[in-house]
Short mmCIF file of C-alpha atoms and ligand atoms in Angstrom, two decimals:
data_model
loop_
_atom_site.label_atom_id
_atom_site.label_comp_id
_atom_site.label_asym_id
_atom_site.label_seq_id
_atom_site.Cartn_x
_atom_site.Cartn_y
_atom_site.Cartn_z
CA MET A 1 35.96 35.19 -21.57
CA GLY A 2 33.11 32.93 -22.76
CA LYS A 3 34.50 29.70 -24.12
CA LYS A 4 31.81 27.19 -23.19
CA LEU A 5 29.49 26.47 -26.09
CA TYR A 6 26.01 24.98 -26.18
CA ILE A 7 24.46 24.38 -29.60
CA GLU A 8 21.01 23.12 -30.51
CA THR A 9 20.34 22.00 -34.07
CA VAL A 10 17.00 21.41 -35.75
CA GLY A 11 16.16 20.63 -39.37
CA CYS A 12 17.77 18.70 -42.17
CA GLN A 13 21.19 17.15 -42.78
CA MET A 14 22.45 20.48 -44.18
CA ASN A 15 21.92 21.98 -40.74
CA MET A 16 23.62 19.07 -39.03
CA LEU A 17 26.61 19.58 -41.31
CA ASP A 18 26.60 23.35 -40.71
CA SER A 19 26.61 22.76 -36.96
CA GLU A 20 29.50 20.31 -37.27
CA LEU A 21 31.51 22.88 -39.22
CA ALA A 22 30.62 25.74 -36.89
CA VAL A 23 31.57 23.75 -33.80
CA ALA A 24 34.80 22.60 -35.43
CA ALA A 25 35.73 26.22 -36.19
CA LEU A 26 34.91 27.32 -32.63
CA ARG A 27 36.84 24.46 -31.05
CA LYS A 28 39.88 25.73 -32.91
CA GLU A 29 39.30 29.01 -31.08
CA GLY A 30 39.36 27.20 -27.75
CA TYR A 31 35.64 26.64 -27.21
CA GLU A 32 34.53 23.55 -25.37
CA LEU A 33 31.12 21.93 -25.91
CA VAL A 34 28.73 21.65 -22.95
CA ASP A 35 25.40 19.85 -22.76
CA SER A 36 23.09 22.53 -21.42
CA PRO A 37 22.51 26.28 -21.88
CA LYS A 38 23.03 26.71 -18.12
CA LYS A 39 26.68 25.64 -18.33
CA ALA A 40 27.37 27.69 -21.46
CA ASP A 41 28.72 31.19 -22.08
CA THR A 42 27.68 31.03 -25.73
CA ILE A 43 24.33 29.53 -26.75
CA LEU A 44 23.66 28.91 -30.43
CA PHE A 45 20.53 27.75 -32.21
CA ASN A 46 20.92 26.39 -35.72
CA THR A 47 17.42 26.80 -37.05
CA CYS A 48 15.00 25.55 -39.72
CA SER A 49 12.20 27.40 -41.54
CA VAL A 50 10.62 24.60 -43.57
CA ARG A 51 7.54 24.48 -41.34
CA ALA A 52 6.10 27.07 -38.89
CA HIS A 53 6.36 24.56 -36.06
CA ALA A 54 10.18 24.42 -36.36
CA GLU A 55 10.37 28.22 -36.04
CA GLU A 56 7.96 28.39 -33.11
CA LYS A 57 9.99 25.80 -31.24
CA ILE A 58 13.05 28.04 -31.51
CA TYR A 59 11.15 31.10 -30.29
CA SER A 60 9.95 29.04 -27.30
CA ALA A 61 13.51 27.97 -26.55
CA LEU A 62 14.62 31.60 -26.84
CA GLY A 63 11.75 32.62 -24.52
CA ARG A 64 13.05 30.24 -21.87
CA LEU A 65 16.39 32.05 -21.99
CA LYS A 66 14.98 35.51 -21.30
CA HIS A 67 15.51 35.25 -17.55
CA THR A 68 18.88 33.57 -17.91
CA LYS A 69 20.04 36.49 -20.02
CA SER A 70 18.77 39.07 -17.52
CA TYR A 71 20.77 37.40 -14.73
CA HIS A 72 23.78 36.67 -16.97
CA PRO A 73 23.97 39.48 -19.53
CA ASP A 74 27.43 38.26 -20.60
CA LYS A 75 26.05 35.07 -22.06
CA ILE A 76 25.95 35.35 -25.85
CA ILE A 77 22.83 34.05 -27.61
CA GLY A 78 23.02 33.46 -31.35
CA VAL A 79 20.42 32.40 -33.92
CA MET A 80 21.91 30.97 -37.07
CA GLY A 81 20.63 29.04 -40.09
CA CYS A 82 17.47 29.29 -42.15
CA MET A 83 15.28 31.17 -39.64
CA ALA A 84 18.00 33.79 -39.21
CA GLN A 85 17.94 34.40 -42.97
CA ASN A 86 14.14 34.23 -43.11
CA HIS A 87 13.26 36.50 -40.18
CA GLN A 88 16.34 38.70 -40.01
CA GLU A 89 15.58 41.73 -37.73
CA THR A 90 12.31 40.10 -36.60
CA VAL A 91 14.37 37.77 -34.42
CA PHE A 92 15.57 40.81 -32.44
CA LYS A 93 11.98 42.12 -32.24
CA ARG A 94 10.65 38.87 -30.82
CA ALA A 95 13.68 38.15 -28.62
CA PRO A 96 15.49 41.46 -27.98
CA TYR A 97 18.15 39.75 -25.86
CA VAL A 98 19.53 37.81 -28.85
CA ASP A 99 23.04 39.02 -29.70
CA LEU A 100 23.65 37.49 -33.09
CA VAL A 101 21.55 36.66 -36.17
CA LEU A 102 23.58 34.79 -38.78
CA GLY A 103 22.25 33.45 -42.12
CA PRO A 104 23.39 30.06 -43.48
CA GLY A 105 25.43 31.80 -46.19
CA GLN A 106 27.41 33.68 -43.52
CA LEU A 107 28.57 30.81 -41.35
CA HIS A 108 32.23 31.53 -42.07
CA GLN A 109 31.92 34.77 -40.06
CA LEU A 110 30.83 33.05 -36.84
CA PRO A 111 34.12 32.93 -34.85
CA GLU A 112 35.00 36.51 -35.71
CA LEU A 113 31.52 37.85 -34.86
CA LEU A 114 31.42 36.07 -31.50
CA GLN A 115 34.84 37.51 -30.69
CA ASP A 116 33.67 40.96 -31.69
CA ILE A 117 30.53 40.72 -29.51
CA GLN A 118 32.62 39.51 -26.56
CA THR A 119 35.06 42.38 -26.91
CA ASN A 120 32.80 45.22 -27.93
CA GLY A 121 29.29 44.16 -26.91
CA GLY A 122 26.17 45.00 -28.92
CA ARG A 123 24.19 43.06 -31.49
CA ARG A 124 25.25 41.79 -34.89
CA ILE A 125 23.26 40.67 -37.90
CA GLU A 126 24.84 39.10 -40.99
CA VAL A 127 22.55 37.69 -43.64
CA SER A 128 22.75 37.10 -47.39
CA LEU A 129 20.99 39.22 -50.01
CA ASP A 130 17.33 38.61 -50.84
CA ARG A 131 16.97 36.79 -54.15
CA ARG A 132 15.58 39.79 -55.94
CA ALA A 133 17.84 42.37 -54.31
CA ALA A 134 20.54 42.28 -56.98
CA SER A 135 21.81 40.40 -60.04
CA ARG A 136 22.02 36.61 -59.78
CA LYS A 137 25.82 36.75 -59.61
CA THR A 138 25.78 39.24 -56.73
CA VAL A 139 23.14 37.25 -54.82
CA GLU A 140 25.10 34.02 -55.42
CA ALA A 141 28.24 35.63 -54.05
CA SER A 142 26.39 36.63 -50.89
CA PHE A 143 25.72 32.96 -50.06
CA GLU A 144 29.10 31.54 -49.23
CA SER A 145 29.52 27.77 -49.25
CA TYR A 146 31.33 27.14 -46.01
CA ASP A 147 33.15 23.82 -46.02
CA PRO A 148 36.49 24.28 -44.29
CA LEU A 149 38.66 21.52 -42.91
CA ARG A 150 36.70 18.86 -41.09
CA ASP A 151 36.83 17.71 -37.50
CA PRO A 152 35.87 14.03 -37.04
CA GLN A 153 35.27 14.54 -33.32
CA MET A 154 32.32 16.73 -34.16
CA ARG A 155 30.36 14.04 -35.97
CA PRO A 156 28.02 11.59 -34.25
CA THR A 157 30.39 8.90 -35.58
CA PRO A 158 33.78 9.46 -37.22
CA TYR A 159 32.95 6.72 -39.76
CA GLN A 160 30.16 8.63 -41.44
CA ALA A 161 30.17 12.15 -42.84
CA PHE A 162 27.98 14.49 -44.82
CA VAL A 163 29.64 16.19 -47.76
CA ARG A 164 27.97 19.19 -49.31
CA ILE A 165 28.18 19.11 -53.08
CA MET A 166 25.85 22.00 -53.76
CA ILE A 167 24.01 24.79 -51.98
CA GLY A 168 20.69 26.51 -52.62
CA CYS A 169 17.76 25.64 -54.85
CA ASP A 170 16.26 27.11 -58.04
CA LYS A 171 13.09 25.02 -58.26
CA PHE A 172 10.77 27.36 -56.33
CA CYS A 173 8.10 24.82 -55.41
CA THR A 174 5.28 27.07 -54.23
CA TYR A 175 5.19 25.73 -50.64
CA CYS A 176 8.93 25.87 -50.04
CA ILE A 177 11.01 28.50 -48.27
CA VAL A 178 14.36 26.89 -49.15
CA PRO A 179 15.12 28.86 -52.36
CA LYS A 180 14.62 32.06 -50.35
CA VAL A 181 16.69 31.17 -47.30
CA ARG A 182 19.40 29.00 -48.88
CA GLY A 183 19.75 31.14 -52.01
CA PRO A 184 20.53 30.27 -55.64
CA GLU A 185 21.58 26.76 -56.64
CA GLN A 186 25.39 26.52 -56.85
CA SER A 187 27.42 23.35 -57.30
CA ARG A 188 30.88 22.98 -55.75
CA SER A 189 33.80 22.01 -57.92
CA PRO A 190 34.51 18.26 -58.18
CA GLU A 191 38.16 18.88 -57.28
CA GLU A 192 37.20 20.56 -54.02
CA ILE A 193 34.75 17.76 -53.17
CA GLU A 194 37.33 15.09 -54.00
CA LEU A 195 39.88 16.73 -51.72
CA GLU A 196 37.39 16.87 -48.88
CA VAL A 197 36.43 13.21 -49.30
CA LYS A 198 40.12 12.16 -49.42
CA GLN A 199 40.67 13.99 -46.17
CA LEU A 200 37.63 12.34 -44.60
CA ALA A 201 38.94 8.93 -45.72
CA ALA A 202 42.32 9.71 -44.17
CA GLU A 203 40.52 10.46 -40.89
CA GLY A 204 38.90 7.00 -40.93
CA CYS A 205 35.55 7.89 -42.48
CA ARG A 206 34.00 4.95 -44.37
CA GLU A 207 30.64 6.28 -45.50
CA ILE A 208 29.87 9.61 -47.10
CA THR A 209 26.46 11.09 -47.82
CA LEU A 210 26.54 13.75 -50.51
CA LEU A 211 24.16 16.59 -49.76
CA GLY A 212 22.18 18.95 -51.95
CA GLN A 213 18.58 20.21 -51.86
CA THR A 214 18.30 18.72 -55.35
CA VAL A 215 21.46 16.65 -55.28
CA ASN A 216 20.89 15.00 -58.65
CA SER A 217 20.76 18.41 -60.33
CA TYR A 218 24.49 18.70 -59.56
CA LYS A 219 26.22 20.06 -62.63
CA VAL A 220 29.46 21.98 -63.19
CA ARG A 221 31.66 22.81 -66.14
CA SER A 222 35.17 21.64 -65.38
CA ASN A 223 38.06 21.74 -67.86
CA GLY A 224 35.60 22.27 -70.72
CA GLN A 225 33.45 19.28 -69.71
CA THR A 226 30.12 18.93 -67.94
CA VAL A 227 30.42 17.02 -64.68
CA ARG A 228 27.15 15.57 -63.35
CA LEU A 229 26.45 13.59 -60.22
CA SER A 230 27.05 10.30 -62.09
CA ASP A 231 30.55 11.52 -63.07
CA LEU A 232 31.24 12.71 -59.55
CA LEU A 233 30.28 9.27 -58.17
CA VAL A 234 32.81 7.63 -60.50
CA ARG A 235 35.54 9.96 -59.22
CA LEU A 236 34.67 9.53 -55.53
CA HIS A 237 34.39 5.76 -55.97
CA GLU A 238 38.15 5.67 -56.64
CA ILE A 239 39.05 7.00 -53.20
CA PRO A 240 40.53 4.23 -51.03
CA GLY A 241 39.02 3.89 -47.56
CA ILE A 242 35.56 5.04 -48.59
CA ASP A 243 33.26 2.00 -48.65
CA ARG A 244 29.83 3.51 -49.04
CA ILE A 245 28.47 6.48 -50.94
CA LYS A 246 24.93 7.82 -50.57
CA PHE A 247 23.31 11.03 -51.79
CA VAL A 248 20.19 13.00 -50.81
CA THR A 249 17.76 14.62 -51.76
CA ASN A 250 16.79 13.85 -55.35
CA TYR A 251 14.48 15.89 -57.54
CA PRO A 252 12.24 13.60 -59.67
CA ASN A 253 12.72 15.44 -62.98
CA ASP A 254 16.50 15.30 -62.74
CA MET A 255 16.66 11.54 -62.11
CA ARG A 256 18.56 10.55 -65.24
CA ALA A 257 19.38 7.04 -66.40
CA ASP A 258 23.14 7.75 -66.28
CA LEU A 259 22.87 8.37 -62.52
CA VAL A 260 20.85 5.23 -61.82
CA GLU A 261 23.26 3.19 -63.95
CA ALA A 262 26.25 4.65 -62.10
CA VAL A 263 24.66 3.55 -58.81
CA ARG A 264 24.02 0.10 -60.31
CA ASP A 265 27.55 -0.28 -61.64
CA LEU A 266 29.58 1.20 -58.77
CA PRO A 267 29.60 -1.25 -55.86
CA LYS A 268 30.29 1.41 -53.23
CA CYS A 269 27.11 3.33 -54.14
CA SER A 270 24.09 2.50 -52.01
CA PRO A 271 21.07 1.43 -54.08
CA TYR A 272 19.00 3.94 -52.18
CA PHE A 273 17.08 6.88 -53.66
CA HIS A 274 15.22 9.47 -51.63
CA VAL A 275 13.08 11.10 -54.28
CA PRO A 276 10.11 13.02 -52.87
CA ALA A 277 6.82 12.83 -54.79
CA GLN A 278 4.98 15.33 -52.47
CA SER A 279 1.56 14.36 -53.93
CA GLY A 280 -0.05 11.73 -56.15
CA CYS A 281 -2.51 14.17 -57.73
CA ASN A 282 -1.72 16.19 -60.86
CA GLU A 283 -3.80 19.24 -59.85
CA VAL A 284 -2.00 19.44 -56.51
CA LEU A 285 1.40 18.92 -58.15
CA LYS A 286 0.53 21.77 -60.50
CA GLY A 287 -0.36 24.03 -57.57
CA MET A 288 2.93 23.08 -55.97
CA ARG A 289 4.76 23.81 -59.27
CA ARG A 290 6.71 20.60 -58.95
CA GLY A 291 7.18 20.50 -62.72
CA TYR A 292 6.04 16.88 -63.23
CA THR A 293 2.87 14.84 -63.40
CA VAL A 294 2.22 11.70 -61.41
CA GLU A 295 2.61 9.73 -64.67
CA MET A 296 6.11 11.18 -65.10
CA TYR A 297 6.92 10.30 -61.50
CA ARG A 298 5.72 6.71 -62.07
CA ASP A 299 7.90 6.44 -65.19
CA MET A 300 10.87 7.66 -63.16
CA LEU A 301 10.21 4.96 -60.53
CA ALA A 302 9.93 2.34 -63.27
CA MET A 303 13.24 3.52 -64.74
CA ILE A 304 14.98 3.02 -61.37
CA ARG A 305 13.36 -0.37 -60.75
CA ASP A 306 14.10 -1.56 -64.26
CA ARG A 307 17.82 -0.98 -63.68
CA ILE A 308 18.03 -1.77 -59.96
CA PRO A 309 15.12 -4.05 -58.99
CA GLU A 310 16.22 -4.21 -55.34
CA ALA A 311 16.62 -0.41 -54.96
CA ALA A 312 15.21 1.13 -51.79
CA ILE A 313 13.16 4.18 -52.73
CA THR A 314 11.83 6.66 -50.19
CA SER A 315 9.63 9.71 -50.53
CA ASP A 316 8.24 12.83 -48.86
CA PHE A 317 4.58 13.87 -48.98
CA ILE A 318 2.77 17.03 -48.01
CA VAL A 319 -0.88 16.53 -47.04
CA GLY A 320 -3.47 19.28 -46.93
CA PHE A 321 -1.84 21.53 -49.54
CA CYS A 322 -4.12 24.29 -50.87
CA GLY A 323 -7.10 22.82 -52.74
CA GLU A 324 -6.35 19.17 -51.90
CA THR A 325 -9.76 17.44 -52.06
CA ASP A 326 -10.65 14.00 -50.70
CA ALA A 327 -10.33 12.74 -54.27
CA SER A 328 -6.85 14.25 -54.69
CA PHE A 329 -5.77 12.77 -51.37
CA GLU A 330 -7.07 9.36 -52.46
CA LYS A 331 -4.74 9.63 -55.49
CA THR A 332 -1.81 10.17 -53.12
CA MET A 333 -2.90 7.09 -51.13
CA GLN A 334 -3.03 5.17 -54.41
CA LEU A 335 0.51 6.25 -55.35
CA VAL A 336 1.82 5.17 -51.95
CA ARG A 337 0.04 1.80 -52.22
CA GLU A 338 1.51 1.01 -55.60
CA ALA A 339 4.96 2.61 -55.34
CA ARG A 340 5.89 0.58 -52.26
CA PHE A 341 8.38 3.08 -50.88
CA LYS A 342 10.75 1.78 -48.24
CA ASN A 343 9.42 4.62 -46.12
CA SER A 344 7.87 8.04 -46.54
CA PHE A 345 8.13 11.22 -44.52
CA ILE A 346 4.71 12.84 -44.30
CA PHE A 347 4.11 16.47 -43.42
CA LYS A 348 1.03 18.61 -42.90
CA TYR A 349 1.15 21.65 -45.19
CA SER A 350 2.43 24.70 -43.34
CA PRO A 351 2.12 27.99 -45.27
CA ARG A 352 5.43 29.87 -45.31
CA PRO A 353 5.09 33.65 -45.74
CA GLY A 354 7.25 34.77 -48.64
CA THR A 355 6.41 31.73 -50.79
CA LYS A 356 3.93 31.75 -53.71
CA GLY A 357 1.81 29.15 -51.92
CA ALA A 358 1.33 31.26 -48.81
CA ASP A 359 1.04 34.59 -50.61
CA GLN A 360 -1.28 33.57 -53.47
CA LEU A 361 -3.20 30.42 -52.48
CA PRO A 362 -5.61 30.02 -49.55
CA ASP A 363 -4.60 27.56 -46.82
CA ASP A 364 -8.06 26.03 -47.13
CA ILE A 365 -7.71 22.59 -45.55
CA PRO A 366 -8.61 22.56 -41.83
CA ASP A 367 -5.89 21.31 -39.52
CA ALA A 368 -8.08 18.39 -38.35
CA VAL A 369 -8.35 17.17 -41.96
CA LYS A 370 -4.59 17.56 -42.46
CA LYS A 371 -4.05 15.49 -39.34
CA GLU A 372 -6.48 12.79 -40.46
CA ARG A 373 -4.85 12.55 -43.89
CA ASN A 374 -1.40 12.47 -42.31
CA ASN A 375 -2.40 9.52 -40.11
CA ALA A 376 -4.16 7.67 -42.90
CA LEU A 377 -1.20 7.96 -45.26
CA LEU A 378 1.24 7.00 -42.52
CA ALA A 379 -0.80 3.88 -41.71
CA VAL A 380 -0.70 2.75 -45.34
CA GLN A 381 3.03 3.45 -45.60
CA ASN A 382 3.84 1.71 -42.30
CA GLN A 383 2.02 -1.41 -43.38
CA ILE A 384 4.00 -1.46 -46.63
CA SER A 385 7.28 -0.84 -44.78
CA GLU A 386 6.52 -3.75 -42.48
CA GLU A 387 5.52 -6.09 -45.31
CA ASP A 388 8.60 -5.15 -47.32
CA ASN A 389 10.90 -5.85 -44.38
CA GLN A 390 9.58 -9.41 -43.87
CA PRO A 391 11.49 -11.03 -46.79
CA PHE A 392 14.74 -9.95 -45.10
CA ILE A 393 14.11 -12.42 -42.27
CA GLY A 394 16.53 -15.30 -42.67
CA THR A 395 18.81 -13.40 -45.05
CA GLN A 396 22.30 -12.06 -44.48
CA ALA A 397 23.14 -8.34 -44.71
CA GLU A 398 26.30 -6.26 -44.45
CA ILE A 399 25.90 -3.44 -42.00
CA LEU A 400 28.02 -0.46 -41.08
CA VAL A 401 27.86 -0.34 -37.28
CA GLU A 402 26.99 3.19 -36.12
CA GLY A 403 26.92 2.90 -32.31
CA PRO A 404 24.71 2.03 -29.34
CA SER A 405 21.01 1.68 -30.26
CA LYS A 406 18.41 4.08 -28.83
CA THR A 407 17.28 1.36 -26.42
CA SER A 408 20.84 0.87 -25.26
CA GLN A 409 21.28 4.62 -24.73
CA LYS A 410 18.00 4.80 -22.77
CA ARG A 411 19.06 1.89 -20.60
CA GLY A 412 22.43 3.61 -20.07
CA GLU A 413 24.24 0.45 -21.22
CA SER A 414 27.99 0.57 -21.30
CA GLY A 415 30.85 -1.87 -21.04
CA HIS A 416 31.58 -4.98 -23.02
CA SER A 417 28.19 -6.00 -24.36
CA LEU A 418 25.45 -3.71 -25.54
CA GLN A 419 22.77 -3.33 -28.17
CA LEU A 420 24.17 -1.71 -31.31
CA THR A 421 22.61 -0.18 -34.38
CA GLY A 422 23.84 -0.15 -37.94
CA ARG A 423 22.58 0.28 -41.48
CA THR A 424 22.45 -1.91 -44.53
CA THR A 425 23.66 -0.43 -47.78
CA CYS A 426 20.00 0.18 -48.73
CA ASP A 427 19.63 2.32 -45.59
CA ARG A 428 17.68 -0.15 -43.45
CA ILE A 429 18.30 0.07 -39.71
CA VAL A 430 19.53 -3.15 -38.08
CA VAL A 431 19.70 -3.64 -34.32
CA PHE A 432 21.84 -6.41 -32.78
CA ASP A 433 23.74 -7.39 -29.64
CA GLY A 434 27.43 -6.65 -29.88
CA ASN A 435 30.37 -4.92 -28.30
CA PRO A 436 31.88 -1.44 -28.59
CA ARG A 437 34.85 -2.63 -30.67
CA GLN A 438 32.44 -3.38 -33.53
CA ILE A 439 31.51 0.29 -33.93
CA GLY A 440 32.76 1.56 -37.28
CA GLN A 441 33.12 -1.92 -38.77
CA ILE A 442 31.18 -3.35 -41.68
CA LEU A 443 29.87 -6.70 -40.44
CA PRO A 444 27.70 -9.51 -41.79
CA VAL A 445 24.55 -10.10 -39.78
CA ARG A 446 21.75 -12.64 -40.06
CA ILE A 447 18.29 -11.07 -39.81
CA TYR A 448 15.89 -12.96 -37.55
CA ASP A 449 13.01 -10.50 -37.13
CA ALA A 450 11.62 -7.28 -38.60
CA ASN A 451 9.02 -4.60 -38.04
CA ALA A 452 8.15 -1.53 -40.13
CA PHE A 453 11.17 0.47 -39.01
CA THR A 454 13.85 -1.96 -37.85
CA LEU A 455 15.46 -5.27 -38.74
CA PHE A 456 16.75 -7.38 -35.86
CA GLY A 457 19.89 -9.40 -36.45
CA SER A 458 22.80 -11.23 -34.96
CA VAL A 459 26.40 -10.99 -36.07
CA ILE A 460 27.62 -13.93 -38.11
CA THR A 461 30.74 -15.08 -36.35
CA ASP A 462 31.93 -17.71 -38.80
CA HIS A 463 32.59 -15.42 -41.76
CA VAL A 464 36.36 -15.15 -41.22
CA GLY A 465 37.90 -17.40 -43.83
CA PRO A 466 40.64 -19.94 -43.05
CA GLN A 467 43.24 -17.75 -44.77
CA LEU A 468 43.19 -15.40 -41.80
CA PHE A 469 44.08 -18.24 -39.47
CA GLN A 470 46.87 -19.21 -41.83
CA LEU A 471 48.18 -15.66 -41.65
CA GLY A 472 48.33 -16.08 -37.92
CA ARG A 473 45.64 -13.53 -37.12
CA VAL A 474 43.28 -14.43 -34.35
CA PRO A 475 39.85 -13.12 -35.19
CA SER A 476 38.13 -11.19 -32.45
CA PRO A 477 35.06 -12.97 -31.06
CA SER A 478 32.89 -10.35 -32.70
CA SER A 479 34.24 -10.33 -36.23
N1 5AD B 1 4.85 22.56 -45.33
C1 5AD B 1 4.96 21.25 -45.06
N2 5AD B 1 5.98 20.50 -45.50
C2 5AD B 1 6.93 21.09 -46.23
N3 5AD B 1 8.05 20.61 -46.80
C3 5AD B 1 8.69 21.62 -47.41
N4 5AD B 1 8.00 22.76 -47.26
C4 5AD B 1 6.89 22.46 -46.53
C5 5AD B 1 5.79 23.20 -46.06
N5 5AD B 1 5.67 24.52 -46.32
C6 5AD B 1 8.42 19.18 -46.76
C7 5AD B 1 8.57 18.60 -48.16
C8 5AD B 1 10.05 18.44 -48.29
C9 5AD B 1 10.46 18.16 -46.86
C10 5AD B 1 11.89 18.36 -46.53
O1 5AD B 1 9.66 19.05 -46.11
O2 5AD B 1 7.94 17.34 -48.19
O3 5AD B 1 10.43 17.41 -49.17
FE1 SF4 B 2 12.10 23.19 -51.73
FE2 SF4 B 2 11.25 22.26 -54.12
FE3 SF4 B 2 13.82 23.14 -53.81
FE4 SF4 B 2 13.04 20.84 -52.65
S1 SF4 B 2 13.10 21.25 -54.89
S2 SF4 B 2 14.25 22.50 -51.68
S3 SF4 B 2 10.92 21.30 -52.11
S4 SF4 B 2 11.93 24.38 -53.67
#
């Protein structure tokens, strides 16, 4: 019986969380994780549909398994996540040897379906309803939020965890496939979220990142009262053991003062806001149906900076959206120059069939121009990121140590001393020399160098006050 599992995950934090939950559920059934499809009896792809490239990569990976499957017909191949919901039966057409297609709203069925395929053979497809297939309530019910008990071993570090506070999206930006594949916006109850975070704290988790496609639109009626994200932060802030709270991704129009003030007033909340602008040009924003003008976006930035001057703000941009002229692109460059984001993620527009953008507007910007604009915007942003990191040199920061740095992993470092990576509360990456016992700790470091993406620091070893010596505790050399 197939109990060796290989899973490949692409896409956003929601997918990373879904994979963690899926693997946790399968481990309970006796599955063991392996690091290559060759060693596995069950191969799962957790997929993304935000850009065509992400989908094509999965089809290529599936293509490479065609032979494997012909030699080992017992191996089970499953496609789950957004592409499963988006392409449905098409996955079987393009890769007929796939056994399972499972939408993100059907994740809870995974163990049972794999068991069923093992026992009875044949293909299975389980997806949620299309948004216009039935009443809103019925469609909502077909997207199940799957957040069962957690398994800290399944996370990259047990000290950090994603917590889903809502699913779906109702904004329908014209370029975006998410409302179609992740379904209607639905917020989870604060009680359920609180229970989950308490359990994470009991397992040793110190930092939580609350997830939602438009996380600051979070809103539920509970005991006759409206609970928004700001109220939820107050409740989660009370939970002992949790030291840091972050949330992504924010929608500009729903960035209310009460939320920013909650972040300012609650010391565990990171002063970090990922709030994608997508474009700096009103005509393009209108075509995207983002629901705001660049002036409104600027006011929102000013509101954050007025309350939290040191806040780290990051953004996403799409270049080469339908009708984006040189002049409109220059307006985006201007916004990036003046907004001074900590960093920006920049994407070339990729038309997604089934969205208004793809179905009603021509994809009229040549790929070469998209590429050029992407590079130009990235260069401006990188220069700002580098400039904005310089003032940190010589300062002290508290970092949550995440684990060995990428360099350390590449070098295959192990043992007592190695290069570690951690993050400041404003989400800046800090690299320093340390030892494995420091992983999971929050440590003070002195920053001695910086580039656009990384701060370089060294652990401050003299921060342990004399009271600890009086209590008879010998501080470790690292703390
Ligand atoms: N093409 C390119 N980028 C896209 N994004 C979403 N849809 C598309 C698309 N069709 C980007 C947006 C979003 C980020 C997660 O991905 O910038 O904020
Ligand atoms: Fe997509 Fe817009 Fe919803 Fe973000 S807000 S997930 S870009 S539709």
